Amino acid sequence: MNLLFNKIKDVKAPQYSSDGAAGIDFFHPNGFSTIIPPGDAVLIPSGIRVVIPFNYSLIAFNKNGVAVKKELAVKACVIDSDYRGEIKVHLKNESKEYQTINSGEKFIQFIFMKTPQAELI
């Protein structure tokens, strides 16, 4: 199964970190960093658009290292197959300190999943 994507900003292409990885790593766009104040949430443009096949979706999950070290938690998680805009990542800083996601840093992962619609009765 293919997942077509295109870069609309200067950003490293999404990738699996190993042959056994479940999540597709996304990287912060190059040229700027994002600073998140304590308790605040931000919407970070990924610089990536995707064409997700019908009955599939991308589900966002925390990167373990980012979640543990920076206490950043993903909020809005589902990218549906009919969405064609730039993927934006919604993160909340659950720490008591300012957190920075640097240019080019790996900061989120998406799992590509089959998500058929149920018959609603």
PDB file of C-alpha atoms in Angstrom, residues 2 6 11 24-25 30 32-33 36 40 42 48-49 61-63 72-73 78 83 88 91 96 105 109:
ATOM      1  CA  ASN A   2       1.371   3.400  -0.954  1.00  0.00           C
ATOM      2  CA  ASN A   6       4.377  16.024  -1.154  1.00  0.00           C
ATOM      3  CA  VAL A  11      11.121  19.952   5.483  1.00  0.00           C
ATOM      4  CA  ILE A  24       6.002   7.345  10.383  1.00  0.00           C
ATOM      5  CA  ASP A  25       8.201  10.105  11.809  1.00  0.00           C
ATOM      6  CA  ASN A  30      13.390  23.930   8.480  1.00  0.00           C
ATOM      7  CA  PHE A  32      12.340  28.238  12.293  1.00  0.00           C
ATOM      8  CA  SER A  33      11.629  26.724  15.690  1.00  0.00           C
ATOM      9  CA  ILE A  36       5.483  26.426  23.439  1.00  0.00           C
ATOM     10  CA  ASP A  40      -0.235  26.195  26.124  1.00  0.00           C
ATOM     11  CA  VAL A  42       0.063  25.133  19.433  1.00  0.00           C
ATOM     12  CA  ILE A  48       3.481  17.865   4.283  1.00  0.00           C
ATOM     13  CA  ARG A  49       0.313  17.009   2.367  1.00  0.00           C
ATOM     14  CA  PHE A  61       0.889   9.555  18.394  1.00  0.00           C
ATOM     15  CA  ASN A  62       3.491  11.061  20.694  1.00  0.00           C
ATOM     16  CA  LYS A  63       7.141  10.325  20.025  1.00  0.00           C
ATOM     17  CA  LEU A  72       4.537  17.494  24.926  1.00  0.00           C
ATOM     18  CA  ALA A  73       1.285  15.659  24.194  1.00  0.00           C
ATOM     19  CA  VAL A  78      -6.906  11.829  13.141  1.00  0.00           C
ATOM     20  CA  TYR A  83      -8.450  15.607   3.829  1.00  0.00           C
ATOM     21  CA  LYS A  88      -0.937  20.393  11.117  1.00  0.00           C
ATOM     22  CA  LEU A  91       0.666  19.752  20.638  1.00  0.00           C
ATOM     23  CA  LYS A  96       6.040  23.849  33.765  1.00  0.00           C
ATOM     24  CA  GLU A 105      13.705  17.953  14.750  1.00  0.00           C
ATOM     25  CA  GLN A 109       4.705  10.054  14.518  1.00  0.00           C
TER      26      GLN A 109
END
